[in-house]
Amino acid sequence: MATTNDIKNGTVLNLDGNLWSVIEFQHVKPGKGGAFVRTKLRNVTSGKVVDKTFNAGAKVDTARVDRSEYQYLYKDGDDFVFMDNSTYDQLTIPAAVVGDAENFMLENTNAVIAMHDGSPLYIELPPSVVLEITYTEPGLQGDRSTGGTKPATLETGYQIQVPLFIENNTRVKVDTRSGDYLGRVTE
């Protein structure tokens, strides 16, 4: 058992039999009344986000979550196969756990997998990845970077919005949290 003073971003709490990851927390001491901790929690299994308030110093049940670096190897039907970078053991994870991370993973991509009691909870990718545009409509003469956007398909099959001047086979940086275009990558 821990107290609300131990809450940090990324802490996983066990509330009412469900695991909740702390996204944000704020310790509030109003001028009148007792102090409290305001949190924003994400359900680890469903992804639902809720706000919850705890009295300062209240006991909370924290869950032990192990985070390890894995390498994505390949897709096997609906499951994804990862390899532990330290032990070289392979781990098969269902598509429901991988979620939207599938849109930004190429083979040999590194990811952090959070495990609780031997079962995978979620996958954390780096904040941004570099992917290649496989198809987009050609831009027209006079298209500028400040203009509109057009759809483009990434090498993973995911579709994002890019500026009009982006062409096929261009490498772009993509935000893995929102799927937004962040810029061209020139090497």
PDB file of C-alpha atoms in Angstrom:
ATOM      1  CA  MET A   1       0.000   0.000   0.000  1.00  0.00           C
ATOM      2  CA  ALA A   2       1.129   3.503  -0.806  1.00  0.00           C
ATOM      3  CA  THR A   3      -0.314   6.937  -0.100  1.00  0.00           C
ATOM      4  CA  THR A   4      -1.449   9.665  -2.462  1.00  0.00           C
ATOM      5  CA  ASN A   5       1.936  11.346  -1.851  1.00  0.00           C
ATOM      6  CA  ASP A   6       3.547   8.497  -3.848  1.00  0.00           C
ATOM      7  CA  ILE A   7       1.445   9.100  -6.984  1.00  0.00           C
ATOM      8  CA  LYS A   8       3.464  10.076 -10.063  1.00  0.00           C
ATOM      9  CA  ASN A   9       2.783  10.082 -13.800  1.00  0.00           C
ATOM     10  CA  GLY A  10       2.958   6.496 -15.061  1.00  0.00           C
ATOM     11  CA  THR A  11       2.092   4.940 -11.681  1.00  0.00           C
ATOM     12  CA  VAL A  12      -0.412   2.097 -12.052  1.00  0.00           C
ATOM     13  CA  LEU A  13      -3.133   1.946  -9.385  1.00  0.00           C
ATOM     14  CA  ASN A  14      -5.352  -1.015  -8.559  1.00  0.00           C
ATOM     15  CA  LEU A  15      -8.820   0.468  -7.972  1.00  0.00           C
ATOM     16  CA  ASP A  16     -11.923  -1.733  -7.626  1.00  0.00           C
ATOM     17  CA  GLY A  17     -10.154  -4.660  -9.304  1.00  0.00           C
ATOM     18  CA  ASN A  18      -9.155  -2.625 -12.398  1.00  0.00           C
ATOM     19  CA  LEU A  19      -5.723  -1.275 -13.289  1.00  0.00           C
ATOM     20  CA  TRP A  20      -5.522   2.488 -13.906  1.00  0.00           C
ATOM     21  CA  SER A  21      -2.450   4.349 -15.160  1.00  0.00           C
ATOM     22  CA  VAL A  22      -1.914   7.913 -13.881  1.00  0.00           C
ATOM     23  CA  ILE A  23      -1.758  10.347 -16.807  1.00  0.00           C
ATOM     24  CA  GLU A  24      -1.754  13.562 -14.772  1.00  0.00           C
ATOM     25  CA  PHE A  25      -1.840  14.420 -11.093  1.00  0.00           C
ATOM     26  CA  GLN A  26      -2.026  17.648  -9.135  1.00  0.00           C
ATOM     27  CA  HIS A  27      -1.636  18.167  -5.400  1.00  0.00           C
ATOM     28  CA  VAL A  28      -4.160  20.867  -4.362  1.00  0.00           C
ATOM     29  CA  LYS A  29      -4.154  22.723  -1.049  1.00  0.00           C
ATOM     30  CA  PRO A  30      -7.146  25.050  -0.980  1.00  0.00           C
ATOM     31  CA  GLY A  31      -7.294  27.935   1.473  1.00  0.00           C
ATOM     32  CA  LYS A  32     -10.204  26.312   3.268  1.00  0.00           C
ATOM     33  CA  GLY A  33     -10.554  22.584   3.911  1.00  0.00           C
ATOM     34  CA  GLY A  34      -8.151  19.689   3.572  1.00  0.00           C
ATOM     35  CA  ALA A  35      -5.629  19.099   0.828  1.00  0.00           C
ATOM     36  CA  PHE A  36      -6.406  16.627  -1.930  1.00  0.00           C
ATOM     37  CA  VAL A  37      -4.868  15.060  -5.032  1.00  0.00           C
ATOM     38  CA  ARG A  38      -6.663  15.490  -8.365  1.00  0.00           C
ATOM     39  CA  THR A  39      -5.764  12.806 -10.930  1.00  0.00           C
ATOM     40  CA  LYS A  40      -6.559  11.854 -14.496  1.00  0.00           C
ATOM     41  CA  LEU A  41      -6.497   8.065 -14.880  1.00  0.00           C
ATOM     42  CA  ARG A  42      -6.538   5.785 -17.950  1.00  0.00           C
ATOM     43  CA  ASN A  43      -7.938   2.271 -17.682  1.00  0.00           C
ATOM     44  CA  VAL A  44      -5.082   0.024 -18.791  1.00  0.00           C
ATOM     45  CA  THR A  45      -7.309  -2.553 -20.503  1.00  0.00           C
ATOM     46  CA  SER A  46     -10.084  -0.432 -22.066  1.00  0.00           C
ATOM     47  CA  GLY A  47      -8.276   2.912 -22.519  1.00  0.00           C
ATOM     48  CA  LYS A  48     -11.122   4.844 -20.865  1.00  0.00           C
ATOM     49  CA  VAL A  49      -9.975   8.102 -19.209  1.00  0.00           C
ATOM     50  CA  VAL A  50     -11.567   9.346 -15.974  1.00  0.00           C
ATOM     51  CA  ASP A  51     -10.921  12.070 -13.390  1.00  0.00           C
ATOM     52  CA  LYS A  52     -10.622  10.956  -9.768  1.00  0.00           C
ATOM     53  CA  THR A  53      -9.907  12.904  -6.593  1.00  0.00           C
ATOM     54  CA  PHE A  54      -8.214  11.457  -3.502  1.00  0.00           C
ATOM     55  CA  ASN A  55      -7.877  13.009  -0.054  1.00  0.00           C
ATOM     56  CA  ALA A  56      -4.246  13.885   0.733  1.00  0.00           C
ATOM     57  CA  GLY A  57      -2.504  11.062   2.561  1.00  0.00           C
ATOM     58  CA  ALA A  58      -5.186   8.484   1.659  1.00  0.00           C
ATOM     59  CA  LYS A  59      -4.023   4.914   1.090  1.00  0.00           C
ATOM     60  CA  VAL A  60      -3.992   3.717  -2.531  1.00  0.00           C
ATOM     61  CA  ASP A  61      -3.181   0.259  -3.852  1.00  0.00           C
ATOM     62  CA  THR A  62      -0.400   0.396  -6.447  1.00  0.00           C
ATOM     63  CA  ALA A  63       0.138  -2.414  -8.931  1.00  0.00           C
ATOM     64  CA  ARG A  64       3.591  -3.683  -9.794  1.00  0.00           C
ATOM     65  CA  VAL A  65       4.175  -3.144 -13.494  1.00  0.00           C
ATOM     66  CA  ASP A  66       7.384  -4.237 -15.185  1.00  0.00           C
ATOM     67  CA  ARG A  67       8.429  -2.332 -18.307  1.00  0.00           C
ATOM     68  CA  SER A  68      10.909  -4.014 -20.635  1.00  0.00           C
ATOM     69  CA  GLU A  69      12.400  -3.158 -24.014  1.00  0.00           C
ATOM     70  CA  TYR A  70      11.195  -5.488 -26.770  1.00  0.00           C
ATOM     71  CA  GLN A  71      11.730  -5.635 -30.524  1.00  0.00           C
ATOM     72  CA  TYR A  72       8.780  -6.190 -32.861  1.00  0.00           C
ATOM     73  CA  LEU A  73       9.530  -9.184 -35.097  1.00  0.00           C
ATOM     74  CA  TYR A  74       6.451 -10.015 -37.185  1.00  0.00           C
ATOM     75  CA  LYS A  75       2.660 -10.332 -37.294  1.00  0.00           C
ATOM     76  CA  ASP A  76       1.256 -13.837 -36.860  1.00  0.00           C
ATOM     77  CA  GLY A  77      -2.432 -13.811 -37.852  1.00  0.00           C
ATOM     78  CA  ASP A  78      -4.053 -11.328 -35.449  1.00  0.00           C
ATOM     79  CA  ASP A  79      -1.187 -11.560 -32.962  1.00  0.00           C
ATOM     80  CA  PHE A  80       2.133  -9.728 -32.864  1.00  0.00           C
ATOM     81  CA  VAL A  81       5.426 -11.420 -31.968  1.00  0.00           C
ATOM     82  CA  PHE A  82       8.008  -9.475 -29.960  1.00  0.00           C
ATOM     83  CA  MET A  83      11.477 -10.445 -28.720  1.00  0.00           C
ATOM     84  CA  ASP A  84      12.871  -9.422 -25.338  1.00  0.00           C
ATOM     85  CA  ASN A  85      16.084  -7.480 -26.063  1.00  0.00           C
ATOM     86  CA  SER A  86      17.846  -8.818 -22.964  1.00  0.00           C
ATOM     87  CA  THR A  87      16.828 -12.513 -22.860  1.00  0.00           C
ATOM     88  CA  TYR A  88      15.884 -13.060 -26.545  1.00  0.00           C
ATOM     89  CA  ASP A  89      12.645 -14.759 -25.420  1.00  0.00           C
ATOM     90  CA  GLN A  90       9.721 -14.335 -27.796  1.00  0.00           C
ATOM     91  CA  LEU A  91       6.368 -13.013 -26.628  1.00  0.00           C
ATOM     92  CA  THR A  92       3.096 -13.176 -28.567  1.00  0.00           C
ATOM     93  CA  ILE A  93       0.732 -10.273 -27.906  1.00  0.00           C
ATOM     94  CA  PRO A  94      -2.900 -10.069 -29.134  1.00  0.00           C
ATOM     95  CA  ALA A  95      -3.954  -7.208 -31.419  1.00  0.00           C
ATOM     96  CA  ALA A  96      -6.285  -5.812 -28.711  1.00  0.00           C
ATOM     97  CA  VAL A  97      -3.279  -5.079 -26.458  1.00  0.00           C
ATOM     98  CA  VAL A  98      -1.196  -3.609 -29.299  1.00  0.00           C
ATOM     99  CA  GLY A  99      -4.037  -1.265 -30.291  1.00  0.00           C
ATOM    100  CA  ASP A 100      -3.173   1.791 -32.413  1.00  0.00           C
ATOM    101  CA  ALA A 101       0.573   1.145 -32.042  1.00  0.00           C
ATOM    102  CA  GLU A 102       0.131  -1.292 -34.962  1.00  0.00           C
ATOM    103  CA  ASN A 103      -0.168   1.705 -37.310  1.00  0.00           C
ATOM    104  CA  PHE A 104       3.375   2.875 -36.549  1.00  0.00           C
ATOM    105  CA  MET A 105       5.340  -0.382 -36.110  1.00  0.00           C
ATOM    106  CA  LEU A 106       7.648  -1.830 -38.727  1.00  0.00           C
ATOM    107  CA  GLU A 107       9.580  -5.044 -38.248  1.00  0.00           C
ATOM    108  CA  ASN A 108      12.584  -4.544 -35.922  1.00  0.00           C
ATOM    109  CA  THR A 109      10.957  -1.518 -34.237  1.00  0.00           C
ATOM    110  CA  ASN A 110      11.771  -1.215 -30.528  1.00  0.00           C
ATOM    111  CA  ALA A 111       8.901  -0.775 -28.077  1.00  0.00           C
ATOM    112  CA  VAL A 112       8.432  -0.872 -24.318  1.00  0.00           C
ATOM    113  CA  ILE A 113       5.921  -3.465 -23.144  1.00  0.00           C
ATOM    114  CA  ALA A 114       4.335  -3.079 -19.709  1.00  0.00           C
ATOM    115  CA  MET A 115       3.619  -6.396 -17.962  1.00  0.00           C
ATOM    116  CA  HIS A 116       1.587  -7.126 -14.823  1.00  0.00           C
ATOM    117  CA  ASP A 117       1.643 -10.644 -13.341  1.00  0.00           C
ATOM    118  CA  GLY A 118       3.044 -12.027 -16.593  1.00  0.00           C
ATOM    119  CA  SER A 119       0.346 -10.616 -18.867  1.00  0.00           C
ATOM    120  CA  PRO A 120       0.992  -7.695 -21.237  1.00  0.00           C
ATOM    121  CA  LEU A 121      -0.978  -4.529 -20.456  1.00  0.00           C
ATOM    122  CA  TYR A 122       0.013  -2.036 -23.151  1.00  0.00           C
ATOM    123  CA  ILE A 123       2.760  -1.028 -25.575  1.00  0.00           C
ATOM    124  CA  GLU A 124       4.674   2.260 -25.520  1.00  0.00           C
ATOM    125  CA  LEU A 125       6.300   3.394 -28.754  1.00  0.00           C
ATOM    126  CA  PRO A 126       8.767   6.282 -29.011  1.00  0.00           C
ATOM    127  CA  PRO A 127       6.961   9.666 -29.277  1.00  0.00           C
ATOM    128  CA  SER A 128       7.724   9.810 -33.006  1.00  0.00           C
ATOM    129  CA  VAL A 129       8.797   7.422 -35.753  1.00  0.00           C
ATOM    130  CA  VAL A 130      10.146   7.871 -39.275  1.00  0.00           C
ATOM    131  CA  LEU A 131       8.091   6.139 -41.982  1.00  0.00           C
ATOM    132  CA  GLU A 132       7.961   6.280 -45.760  1.00  0.00           C
ATOM    133  CA  ILE A 133       4.982   7.515 -47.796  1.00  0.00           C
ATOM    134  CA  THR A 134       4.003   4.706 -50.200  1.00  0.00           C
ATOM    135  CA  TYR A 135       1.178   6.527 -51.962  1.00  0.00           C
ATOM    136  CA  THR A 136      -0.187  10.049 -52.172  1.00  0.00           C
ATOM    137  CA  GLU A 137      -1.783  12.069 -54.946  1.00  0.00           C
ATOM    138  CA  PRO A 138       0.719  14.252 -56.817  1.00  0.00           C
ATOM    139  CA  GLY A 139       0.911  17.881 -55.779  1.00  0.00           C
ATOM    140  CA  LEU A 140       0.137  20.669 -58.202  1.00  0.00           C
ATOM    141  CA  GLN A 141       2.395  23.507 -59.321  1.00  0.00           C
ATOM    142  CA  GLY A 142       2.203  26.299 -56.767  1.00  0.00           C
ATOM    143  CA  ASP A 143       1.454  24.102 -53.747  1.00  0.00           C
ATOM    144  CA  ARG A 144       3.081  25.590 -50.669  1.00  0.00           C
ATOM    145  CA  SER A 145       3.835  24.300 -47.205  1.00  0.00           C
ATOM    146  CA  THR A 146       1.318  26.705 -45.687  1.00  0.00           C
ATOM    147  CA  GLY A 147      -1.511  25.430 -47.873  1.00  0.00           C
ATOM    148  CA  GLY A 148      -3.927  22.595 -47.215  1.00  0.00           C
ATOM    149  CA  THR A 149      -3.363  18.913 -46.641  1.00  0.00           C
ATOM    150  CA  LYS A 150      -3.980  15.691 -48.532  1.00  0.00           C
ATOM    151  CA  PRO A 151      -4.199  12.021 -47.497  1.00  0.00           C
ATOM    152  CA  ALA A 152      -1.074   9.880 -47.725  1.00  0.00           C
ATOM    153  CA  THR A 153      -0.576   6.169 -47.046  1.00  0.00           C
ATOM    154  CA  LEU A 154       2.403   5.116 -44.912  1.00  0.00           C
ATOM    155  CA  GLU A 155       4.418   1.937 -45.437  1.00  0.00           C
ATOM    156  CA  THR A 156       2.469   0.366 -42.544  1.00  0.00           C
ATOM    157  CA  GLY A 157      -0.799   0.927 -44.433  1.00  0.00           C
ATOM    158  CA  TYR A 158      -1.984   3.692 -42.098  1.00  0.00           C
ATOM    159  CA  GLN A 159      -3.279   6.907 -43.669  1.00  0.00           C
ATOM    160  CA  ILE A 160      -2.322  10.375 -42.397  1.00  0.00           C
ATOM    161  CA  GLN A 161      -2.770  13.970 -43.582  1.00  0.00           C
ATOM    162  CA  VAL A 162       0.331  15.617 -45.077  1.00  0.00           C
ATOM    163  CA  PRO A 163       1.045  18.993 -46.740  1.00  0.00           C
ATOM    164  CA  LEU A 164       0.364  19.242 -50.467  1.00  0.00           C
ATOM    165  CA  PHE A 165       4.059  19.311 -51.458  1.00  0.00           C
ATOM    166  CA  ILE A 166       4.818  15.802 -50.060  1.00  0.00           C
ATOM    167  CA  GLU A 167       5.451  13.183 -52.766  1.00  0.00           C
ATOM    168  CA  ASN A 168       5.618   9.379 -52.921  1.00  0.00           C
ATOM    169  CA  ASN A 169       8.680   7.701 -51.308  1.00  0.00           C
ATOM    170  CA  THR A 170       9.251  10.688 -49.004  1.00  0.00           C
ATOM    171  CA  ARG A 171      10.339   9.803 -45.465  1.00  0.00           C
ATOM    172  CA  VAL A 172       8.298  11.652 -42.844  1.00  0.00           C
ATOM    173  CA  LYS A 173       8.287  11.899 -39.060  1.00  0.00           C
ATOM    174  CA  VAL A 174       4.936  10.890 -37.506  1.00  0.00           C
ATOM    175  CA  ASP A 175       3.664  11.424 -33.935  1.00  0.00           C
ATOM    176  CA  THR A 176       2.786   7.954 -32.545  1.00  0.00           C
ATOM    177  CA  ARG A 177       0.329   9.349 -29.990  1.00  0.00           C
ATOM    178  CA  SER A 178      -1.894  11.314 -32.397  1.00  0.00           C
ATOM    179  CA  GLY A 179      -0.887  10.141 -35.888  1.00  0.00           C
ATOM    180  CA  ASP A 180      -0.013  13.706 -36.925  1.00  0.00           C
ATOM    181  CA  TYR A 181       2.564  14.602 -39.572  1.00  0.00           C
ATOM    182  CA  LEU A 182       5.591  16.260 -37.912  1.00  0.00           C
ATOM    183  CA  GLY A 183       7.863  16.959 -40.881  1.00  0.00           C
ATOM    184  CA  ARG A 184      10.016  15.594 -43.686  1.00  0.00           C
ATOM    185  CA  VAL A 185      13.169  13.652 -42.905  1.00  0.00           C
ATOM    186  CA  THR A 186      16.163  14.199 -45.154  1.00  0.00           C
ATOM    187  CA  GLU A 187      19.142  11.887 -44.804  1.00  0.00           C
TER     188      GLU A 187
END
